[in-house]
mmCIF file of C-alpha atoms and ligand atoms in Angstrom:
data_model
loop_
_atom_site.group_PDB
_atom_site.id
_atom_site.type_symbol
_atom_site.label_atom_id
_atom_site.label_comp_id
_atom_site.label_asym_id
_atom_site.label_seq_id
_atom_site.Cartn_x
_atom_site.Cartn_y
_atom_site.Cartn_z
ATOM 1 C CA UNK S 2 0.000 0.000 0.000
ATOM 2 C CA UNK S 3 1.660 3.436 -0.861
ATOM 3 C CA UNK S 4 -0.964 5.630 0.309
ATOM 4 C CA UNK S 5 -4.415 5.311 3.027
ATOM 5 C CA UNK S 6 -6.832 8.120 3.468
ATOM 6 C CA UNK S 7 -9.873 8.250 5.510
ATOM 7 C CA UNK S 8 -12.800 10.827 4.974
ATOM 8 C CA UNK S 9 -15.808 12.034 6.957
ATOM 9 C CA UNK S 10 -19.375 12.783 4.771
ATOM 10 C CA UNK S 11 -22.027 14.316 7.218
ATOM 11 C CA UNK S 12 -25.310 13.889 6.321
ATOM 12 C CA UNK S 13 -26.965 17.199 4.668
ATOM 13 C CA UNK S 14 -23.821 18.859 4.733
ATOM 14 C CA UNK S 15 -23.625 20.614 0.934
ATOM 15 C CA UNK S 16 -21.731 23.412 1.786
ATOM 16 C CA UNK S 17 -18.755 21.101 2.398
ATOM 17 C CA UNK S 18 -19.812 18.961 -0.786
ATOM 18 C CA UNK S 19 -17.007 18.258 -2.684
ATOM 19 C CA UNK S 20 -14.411 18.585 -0.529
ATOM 20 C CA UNK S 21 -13.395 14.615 0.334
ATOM 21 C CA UNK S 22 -13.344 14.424 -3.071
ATOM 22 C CA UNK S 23 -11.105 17.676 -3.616
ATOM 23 C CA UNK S 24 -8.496 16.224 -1.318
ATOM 24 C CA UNK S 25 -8.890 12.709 -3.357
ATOM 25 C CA UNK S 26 -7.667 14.424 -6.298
ATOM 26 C CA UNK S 27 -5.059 16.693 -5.165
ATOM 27 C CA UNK S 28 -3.403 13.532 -2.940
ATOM 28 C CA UNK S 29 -3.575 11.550 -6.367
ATOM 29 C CA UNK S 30 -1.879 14.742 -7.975
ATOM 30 C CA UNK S 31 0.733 14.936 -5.662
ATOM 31 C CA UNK S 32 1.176 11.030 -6.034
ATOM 32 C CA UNK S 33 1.822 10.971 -10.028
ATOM 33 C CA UNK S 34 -1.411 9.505 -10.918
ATOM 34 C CA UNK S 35 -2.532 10.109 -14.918
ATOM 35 C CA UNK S 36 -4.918 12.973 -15.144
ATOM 36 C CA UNK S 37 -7.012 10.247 -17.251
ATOM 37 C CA UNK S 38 -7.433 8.368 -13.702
ATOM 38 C CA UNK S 39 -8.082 11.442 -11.862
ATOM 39 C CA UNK S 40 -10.920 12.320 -13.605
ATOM 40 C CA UNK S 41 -12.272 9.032 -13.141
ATOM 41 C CA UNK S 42 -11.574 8.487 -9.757
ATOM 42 C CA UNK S 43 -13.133 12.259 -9.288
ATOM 43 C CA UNK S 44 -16.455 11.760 -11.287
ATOM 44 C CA UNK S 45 -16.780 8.454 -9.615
ATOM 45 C CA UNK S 46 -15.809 10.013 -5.954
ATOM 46 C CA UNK S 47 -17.983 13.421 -6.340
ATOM 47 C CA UNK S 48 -20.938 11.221 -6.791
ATOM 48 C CA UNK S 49 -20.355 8.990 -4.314
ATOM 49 C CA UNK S 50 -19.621 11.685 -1.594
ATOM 50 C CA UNK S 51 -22.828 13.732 -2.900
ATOM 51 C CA UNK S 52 -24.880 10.176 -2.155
ATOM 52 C CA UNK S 53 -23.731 10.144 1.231
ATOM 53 C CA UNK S 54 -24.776 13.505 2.042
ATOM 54 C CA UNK S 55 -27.944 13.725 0.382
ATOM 55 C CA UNK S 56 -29.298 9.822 0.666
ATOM 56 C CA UNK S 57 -27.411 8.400 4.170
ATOM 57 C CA UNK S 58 -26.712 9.014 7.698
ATOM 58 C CA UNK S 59 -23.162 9.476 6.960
ATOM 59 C CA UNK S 60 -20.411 7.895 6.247
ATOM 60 C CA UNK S 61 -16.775 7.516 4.933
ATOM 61 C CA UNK S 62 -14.456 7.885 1.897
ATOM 62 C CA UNK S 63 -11.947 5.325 1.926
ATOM 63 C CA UNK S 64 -8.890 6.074 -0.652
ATOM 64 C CA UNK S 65 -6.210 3.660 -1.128
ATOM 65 C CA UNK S 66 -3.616 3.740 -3.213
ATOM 66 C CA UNK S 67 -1.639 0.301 -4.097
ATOM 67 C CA UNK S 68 1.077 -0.020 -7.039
ATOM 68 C CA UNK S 69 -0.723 -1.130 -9.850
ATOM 69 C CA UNK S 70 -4.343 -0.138 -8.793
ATOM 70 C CA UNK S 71 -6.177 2.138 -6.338
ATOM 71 C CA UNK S 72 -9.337 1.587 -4.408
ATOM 72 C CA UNK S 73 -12.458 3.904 -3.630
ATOM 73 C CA UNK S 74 -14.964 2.938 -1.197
ATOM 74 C CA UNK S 75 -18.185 4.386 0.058
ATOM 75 C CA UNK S 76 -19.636 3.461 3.203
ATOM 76 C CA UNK S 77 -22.725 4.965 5.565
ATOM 77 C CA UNK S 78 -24.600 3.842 8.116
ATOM 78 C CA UNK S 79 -27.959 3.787 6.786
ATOM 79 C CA UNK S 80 -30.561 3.969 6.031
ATOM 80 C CA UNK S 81 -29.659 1.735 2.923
ATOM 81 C CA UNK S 82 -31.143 0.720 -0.254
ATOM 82 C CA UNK S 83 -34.326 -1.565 -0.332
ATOM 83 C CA UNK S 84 -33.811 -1.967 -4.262
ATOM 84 C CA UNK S 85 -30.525 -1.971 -5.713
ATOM 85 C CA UNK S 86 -31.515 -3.052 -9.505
ATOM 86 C CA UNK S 87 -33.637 -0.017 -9.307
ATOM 87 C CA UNK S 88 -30.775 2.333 -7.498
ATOM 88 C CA UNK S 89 -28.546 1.802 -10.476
ATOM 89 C CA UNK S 90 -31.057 2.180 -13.166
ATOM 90 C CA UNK S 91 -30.303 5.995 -15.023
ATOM 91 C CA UNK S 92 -33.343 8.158 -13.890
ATOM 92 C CA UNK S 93 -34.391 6.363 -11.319
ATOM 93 C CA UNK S 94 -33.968 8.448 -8.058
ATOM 94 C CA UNK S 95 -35.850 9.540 -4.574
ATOM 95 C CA UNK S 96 -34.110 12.526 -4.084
ATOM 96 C CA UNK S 97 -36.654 15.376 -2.554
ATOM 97 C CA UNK S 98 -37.752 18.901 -4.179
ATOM 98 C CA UNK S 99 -35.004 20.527 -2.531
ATOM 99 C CA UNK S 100 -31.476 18.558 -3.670
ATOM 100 C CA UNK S 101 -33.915 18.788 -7.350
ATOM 101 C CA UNK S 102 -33.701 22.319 -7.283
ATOM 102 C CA UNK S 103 -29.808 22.070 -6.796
ATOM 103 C CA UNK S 104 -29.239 20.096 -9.428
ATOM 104 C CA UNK S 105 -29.027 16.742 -7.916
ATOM 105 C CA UNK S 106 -31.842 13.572 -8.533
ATOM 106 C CA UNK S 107 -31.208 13.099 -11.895
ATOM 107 C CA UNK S 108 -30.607 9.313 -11.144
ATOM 108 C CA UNK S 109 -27.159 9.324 -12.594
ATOM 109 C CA UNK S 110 -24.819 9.120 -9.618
ATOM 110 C CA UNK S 111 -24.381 4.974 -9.311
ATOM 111 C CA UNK S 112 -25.003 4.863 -13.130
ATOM 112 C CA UNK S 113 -21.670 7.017 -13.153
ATOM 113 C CA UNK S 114 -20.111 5.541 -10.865
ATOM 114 C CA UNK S 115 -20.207 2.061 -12.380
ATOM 115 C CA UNK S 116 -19.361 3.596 -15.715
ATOM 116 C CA UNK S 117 -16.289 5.203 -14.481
ATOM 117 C CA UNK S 118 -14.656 2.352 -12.399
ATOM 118 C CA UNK S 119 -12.998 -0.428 -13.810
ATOM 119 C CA UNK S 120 -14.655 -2.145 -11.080
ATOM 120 C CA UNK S 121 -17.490 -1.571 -8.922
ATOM 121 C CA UNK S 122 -19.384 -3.351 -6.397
ATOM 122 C CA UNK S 123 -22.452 -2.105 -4.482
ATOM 123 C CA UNK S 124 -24.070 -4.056 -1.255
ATOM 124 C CA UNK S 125 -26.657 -2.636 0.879
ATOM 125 C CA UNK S 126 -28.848 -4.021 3.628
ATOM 126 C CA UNK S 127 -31.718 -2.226 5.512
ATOM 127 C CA UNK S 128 -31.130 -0.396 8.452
ATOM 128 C CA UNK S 129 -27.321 -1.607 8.219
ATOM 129 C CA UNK S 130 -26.272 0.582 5.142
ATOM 130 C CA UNK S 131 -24.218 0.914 2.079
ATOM 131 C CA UNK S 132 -21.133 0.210 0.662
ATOM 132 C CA UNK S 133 -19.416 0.712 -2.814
ATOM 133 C CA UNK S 134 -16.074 -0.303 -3.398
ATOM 134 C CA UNK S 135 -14.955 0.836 -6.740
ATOM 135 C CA UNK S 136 -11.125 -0.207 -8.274
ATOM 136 C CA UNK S 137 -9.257 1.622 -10.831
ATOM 137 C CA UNK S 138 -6.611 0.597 -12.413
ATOM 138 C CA UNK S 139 -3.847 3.122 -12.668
ATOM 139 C CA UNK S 140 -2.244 1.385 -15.761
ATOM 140 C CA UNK K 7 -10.320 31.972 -26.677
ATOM 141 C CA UNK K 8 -9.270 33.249 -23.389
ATOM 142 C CA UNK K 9 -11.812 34.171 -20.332
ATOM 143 C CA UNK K 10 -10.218 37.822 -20.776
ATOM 144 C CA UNK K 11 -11.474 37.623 -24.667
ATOM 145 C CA UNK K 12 -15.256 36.694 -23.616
ATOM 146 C CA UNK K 13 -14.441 39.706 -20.735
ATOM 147 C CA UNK K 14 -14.271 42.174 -23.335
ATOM 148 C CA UNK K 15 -17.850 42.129 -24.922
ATOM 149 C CA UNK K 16 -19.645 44.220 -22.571
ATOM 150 C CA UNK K 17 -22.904 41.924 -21.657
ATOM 151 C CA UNK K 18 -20.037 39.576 -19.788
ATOM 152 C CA UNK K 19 -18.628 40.266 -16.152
ATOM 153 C CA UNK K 20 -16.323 38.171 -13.887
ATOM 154 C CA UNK K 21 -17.465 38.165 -10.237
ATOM 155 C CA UNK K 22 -13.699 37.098 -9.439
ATOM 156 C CA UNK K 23 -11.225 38.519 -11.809
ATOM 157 C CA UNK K 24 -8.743 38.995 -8.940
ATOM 158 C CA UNK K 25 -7.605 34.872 -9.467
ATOM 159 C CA UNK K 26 -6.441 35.333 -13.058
ATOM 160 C CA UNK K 27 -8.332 35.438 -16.328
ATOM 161 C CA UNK K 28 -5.580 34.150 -18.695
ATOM 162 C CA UNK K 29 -7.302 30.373 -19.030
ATOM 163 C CA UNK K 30 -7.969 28.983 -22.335
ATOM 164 C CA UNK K 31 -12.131 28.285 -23.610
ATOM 165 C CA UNK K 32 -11.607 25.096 -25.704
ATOM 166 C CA UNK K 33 -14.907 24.256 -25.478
ATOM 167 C CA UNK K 34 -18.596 24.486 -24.020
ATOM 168 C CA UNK K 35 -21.492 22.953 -21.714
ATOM 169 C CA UNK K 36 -24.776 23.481 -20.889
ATOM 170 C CA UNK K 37 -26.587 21.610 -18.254
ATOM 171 C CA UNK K 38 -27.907 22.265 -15.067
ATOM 172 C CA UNK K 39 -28.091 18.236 -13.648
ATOM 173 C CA UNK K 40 -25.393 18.266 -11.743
ATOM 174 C CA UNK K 41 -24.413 14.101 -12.953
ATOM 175 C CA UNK K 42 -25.015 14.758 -16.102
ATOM 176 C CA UNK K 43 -22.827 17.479 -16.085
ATOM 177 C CA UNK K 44 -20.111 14.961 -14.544
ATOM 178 C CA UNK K 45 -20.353 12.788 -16.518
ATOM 179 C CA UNK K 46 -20.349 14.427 -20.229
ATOM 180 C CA UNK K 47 -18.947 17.629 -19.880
ATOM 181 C CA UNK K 48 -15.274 18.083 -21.293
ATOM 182 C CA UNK K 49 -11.734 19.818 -19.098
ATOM 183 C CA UNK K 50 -11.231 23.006 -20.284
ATOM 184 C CA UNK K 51 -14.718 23.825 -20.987
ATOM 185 C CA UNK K 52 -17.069 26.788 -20.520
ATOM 186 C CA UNK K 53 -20.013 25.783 -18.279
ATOM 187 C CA UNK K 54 -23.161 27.521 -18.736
ATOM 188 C CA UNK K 55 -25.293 26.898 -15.893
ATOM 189 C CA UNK K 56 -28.245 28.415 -14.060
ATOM 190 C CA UNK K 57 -27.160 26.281 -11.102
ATOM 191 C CA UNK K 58 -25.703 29.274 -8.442
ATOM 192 C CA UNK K 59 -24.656 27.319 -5.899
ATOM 193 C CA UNK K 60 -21.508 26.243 -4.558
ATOM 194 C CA UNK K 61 -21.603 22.137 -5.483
ATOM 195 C CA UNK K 62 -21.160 24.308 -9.010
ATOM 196 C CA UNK K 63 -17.273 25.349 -7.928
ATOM 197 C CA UNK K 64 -16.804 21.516 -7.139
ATOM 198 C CA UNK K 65 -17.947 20.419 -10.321
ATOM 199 C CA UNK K 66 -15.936 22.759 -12.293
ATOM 200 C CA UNK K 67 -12.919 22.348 -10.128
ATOM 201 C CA UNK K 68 -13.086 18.484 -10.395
ATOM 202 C CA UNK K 69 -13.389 18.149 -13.769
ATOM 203 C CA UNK K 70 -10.904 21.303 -14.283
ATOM 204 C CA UNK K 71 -13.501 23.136 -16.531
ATOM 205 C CA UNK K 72 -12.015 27.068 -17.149
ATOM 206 C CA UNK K 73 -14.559 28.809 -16.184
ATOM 207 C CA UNK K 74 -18.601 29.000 -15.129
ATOM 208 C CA UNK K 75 -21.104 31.204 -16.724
ATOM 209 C CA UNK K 76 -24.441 32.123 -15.503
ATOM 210 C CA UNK K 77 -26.943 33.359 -17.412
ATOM 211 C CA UNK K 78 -29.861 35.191 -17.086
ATOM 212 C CA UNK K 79 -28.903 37.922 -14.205
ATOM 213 C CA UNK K 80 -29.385 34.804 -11.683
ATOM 214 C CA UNK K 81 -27.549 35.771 -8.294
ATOM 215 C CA UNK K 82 -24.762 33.342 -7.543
ATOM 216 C CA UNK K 83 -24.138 32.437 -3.875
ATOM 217 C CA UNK K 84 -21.476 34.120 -1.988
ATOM 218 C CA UNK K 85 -20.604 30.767 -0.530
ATOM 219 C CA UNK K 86 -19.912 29.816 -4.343
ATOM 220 C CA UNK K 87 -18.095 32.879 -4.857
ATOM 221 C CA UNK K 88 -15.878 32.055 -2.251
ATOM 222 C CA UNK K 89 -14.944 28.961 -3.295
ATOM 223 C CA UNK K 90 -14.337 29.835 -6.560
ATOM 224 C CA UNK K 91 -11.635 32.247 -5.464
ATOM 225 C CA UNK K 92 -10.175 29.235 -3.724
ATOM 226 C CA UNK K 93 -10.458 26.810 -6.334
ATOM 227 C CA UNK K 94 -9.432 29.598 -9.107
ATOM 228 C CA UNK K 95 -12.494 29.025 -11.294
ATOM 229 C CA UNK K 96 -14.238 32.604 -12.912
ATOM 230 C CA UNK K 97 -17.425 32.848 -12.293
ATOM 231 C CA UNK K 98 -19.066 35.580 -15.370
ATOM 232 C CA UNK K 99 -22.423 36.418 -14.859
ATOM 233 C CA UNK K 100 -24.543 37.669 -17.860
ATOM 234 C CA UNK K 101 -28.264 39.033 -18.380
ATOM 235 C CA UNK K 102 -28.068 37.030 -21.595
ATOM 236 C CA UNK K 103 -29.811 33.275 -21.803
ATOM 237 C CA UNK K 104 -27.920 30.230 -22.548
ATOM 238 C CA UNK K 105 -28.447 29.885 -26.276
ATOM 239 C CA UNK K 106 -27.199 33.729 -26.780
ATOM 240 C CA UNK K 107 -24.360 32.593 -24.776
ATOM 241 C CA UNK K 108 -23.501 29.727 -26.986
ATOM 242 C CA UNK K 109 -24.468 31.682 -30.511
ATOM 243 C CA UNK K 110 -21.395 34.008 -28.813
ATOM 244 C CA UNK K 111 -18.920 30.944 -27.665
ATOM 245 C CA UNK K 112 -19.575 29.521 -31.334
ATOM 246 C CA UNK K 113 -19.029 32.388 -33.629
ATOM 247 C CA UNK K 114 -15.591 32.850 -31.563
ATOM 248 C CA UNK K 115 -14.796 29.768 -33.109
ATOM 249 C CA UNK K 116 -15.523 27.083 -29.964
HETATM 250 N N1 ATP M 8 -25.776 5.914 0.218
HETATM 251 C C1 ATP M 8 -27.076 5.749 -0.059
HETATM 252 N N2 ATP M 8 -27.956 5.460 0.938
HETATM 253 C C2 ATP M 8 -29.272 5.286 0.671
HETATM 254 N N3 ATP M 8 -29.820 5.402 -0.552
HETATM 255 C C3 ATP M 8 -29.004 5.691 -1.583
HETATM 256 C C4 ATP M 8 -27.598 5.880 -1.395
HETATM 257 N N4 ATP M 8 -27.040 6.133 -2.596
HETATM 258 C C5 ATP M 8 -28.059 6.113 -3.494
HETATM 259 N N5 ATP M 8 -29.231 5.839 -2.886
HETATM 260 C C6 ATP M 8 -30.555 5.673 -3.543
HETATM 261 O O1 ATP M 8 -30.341 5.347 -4.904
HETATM 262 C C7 ATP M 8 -30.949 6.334 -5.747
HETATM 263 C C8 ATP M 8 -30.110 6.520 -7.003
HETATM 264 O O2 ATP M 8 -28.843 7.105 -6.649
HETATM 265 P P1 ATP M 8 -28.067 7.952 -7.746
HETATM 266 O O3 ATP M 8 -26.832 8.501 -7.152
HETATM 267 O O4 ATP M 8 -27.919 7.080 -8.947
HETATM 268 O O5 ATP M 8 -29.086 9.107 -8.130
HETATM 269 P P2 ATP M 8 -29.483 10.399 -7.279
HETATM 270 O O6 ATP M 8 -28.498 10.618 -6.196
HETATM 271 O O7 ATP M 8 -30.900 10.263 -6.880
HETATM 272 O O8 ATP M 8 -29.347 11.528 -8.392
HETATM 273 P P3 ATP M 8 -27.973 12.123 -8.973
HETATM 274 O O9 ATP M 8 -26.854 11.265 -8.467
HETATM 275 O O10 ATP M 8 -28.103 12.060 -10.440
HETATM 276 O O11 ATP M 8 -27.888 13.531 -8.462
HETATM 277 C C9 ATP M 8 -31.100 7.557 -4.886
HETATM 278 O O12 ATP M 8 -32.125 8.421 -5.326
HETATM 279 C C10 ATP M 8 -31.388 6.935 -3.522
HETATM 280 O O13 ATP M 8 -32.749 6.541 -3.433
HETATM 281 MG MG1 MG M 9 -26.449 10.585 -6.591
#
């Protein structure tokens, strides 16, 4: 492992939206990583973060950084997701008036997400929560 | 075209010019979904948006877009303004609407 972060998402909190994923990126700056990764790994990130502060409790960004690949994971502690075939279908979203007006709910985020990394995985249990572990290969 | 260039037609106006207005339009955007806008739109791109809030700054900053433009007179946030002087990203604000904006981006050859 060349490289561990750990990142706190509060729930709600927009104002700080963006920012575990603004340290993501200027960490994999600083370690070398092609810009054609970063933008992956900040597409998939941004939407991930923005999930746990609109959709969960909370939760944490998980970076790490190995030699040949580097791993993103996403994990709250609820309220998680009764339907995940329906979760990652484009447009499909429960997001309220509110986060509409600001430009979130269009049902992409997962879809994104599972576009952008080489590897995804999503599990989620009721009243337990959510977790996303996405793997990029830095190539 | 350079931010400054668009600067000089008088219906454009930077809310930050004090981070630097040298950056290079290569292309454009328009969108106001906030994932879509992730997902599709290009680095180095101006991003018309009636979106005023400060998730806008992340956007642009993540996917190193040069610079946002608002259309329409809408009021951008001063928590978005503040960001954007952190994250160097112009914010230009304009009474036109998004296709003038574009007819203006295009004929300048983007
Ligand atoms: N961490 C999470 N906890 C609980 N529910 C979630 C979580 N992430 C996503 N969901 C559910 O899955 C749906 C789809 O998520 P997705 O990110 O694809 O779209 P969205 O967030 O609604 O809109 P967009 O991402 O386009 O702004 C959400 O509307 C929500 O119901
Ligand atoms: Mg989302």
């Amino acid at each position: 492992m060349r490289y561990k972060l750990i990142l706190d998402v509060k729930r709600g909190d927009f104002d700080a939206a963006g920012e575990a994923s603004r340290k993501i990126k200027d960490i994999l700056q600083q370690l070398g990583v092609s810009s054609k990764v970063i933008r992956k790994v900040s597409i998939a990130g941004y939407e991930g973060e923005m999930n746990l502060a609109i959709h969960s409790l909370g939760g944490k960004i998980i970076l790490e950084v190995g030699e040949e690949e580097l791993s993103l994971t996403i994990k709250d502690i609820g309220p998680g997701i009764d339907n995940l075939d329906l979760a990652m279908t484009a447009g499909w979203s429960t997001a309220d008036d509110k986060v509409r007006q600001m430009g979130f709910g269009a049902g992409m985020g997962l879809f994104n997400m599972n576009k952008h990394a080489d590897n995804f995985l999503i599990t989620s249990k009721i009243g337990a929560g959510t977790k996303i572990v996405m793997k990029f290969s830095l190539e | 075209m350079k931010v400054s260039d668009l600067l000089e037609k008088k219906e454009f106006k930077c809310l930050n010019p004090q981070i630097g207005v040298e950056g290079v339009i290569e292309s454009g955007y328009v969108g106001d979904l906030l994932s879509w806008v992730m997902a599709n739109a290009g680095s180095g791109c101006a991003w018309v948006t009636i979106q005023t809030h400060v998730n806008i700054i992340a956007v642009a900053s993540l996917l190193e877009m040069t610079c946002v433009i608002i259309p329409e007179g809408a009021e951008v946030e001063e928590s978005a303004l503040e960001r954007a002087i952190i994250e160097d990203i112009p914010v230009i604000i304009t009474n036109l609407n998004a296709y003038e904006v574009c007819k203006i981006l295009g004929n300048a050859g983007i």
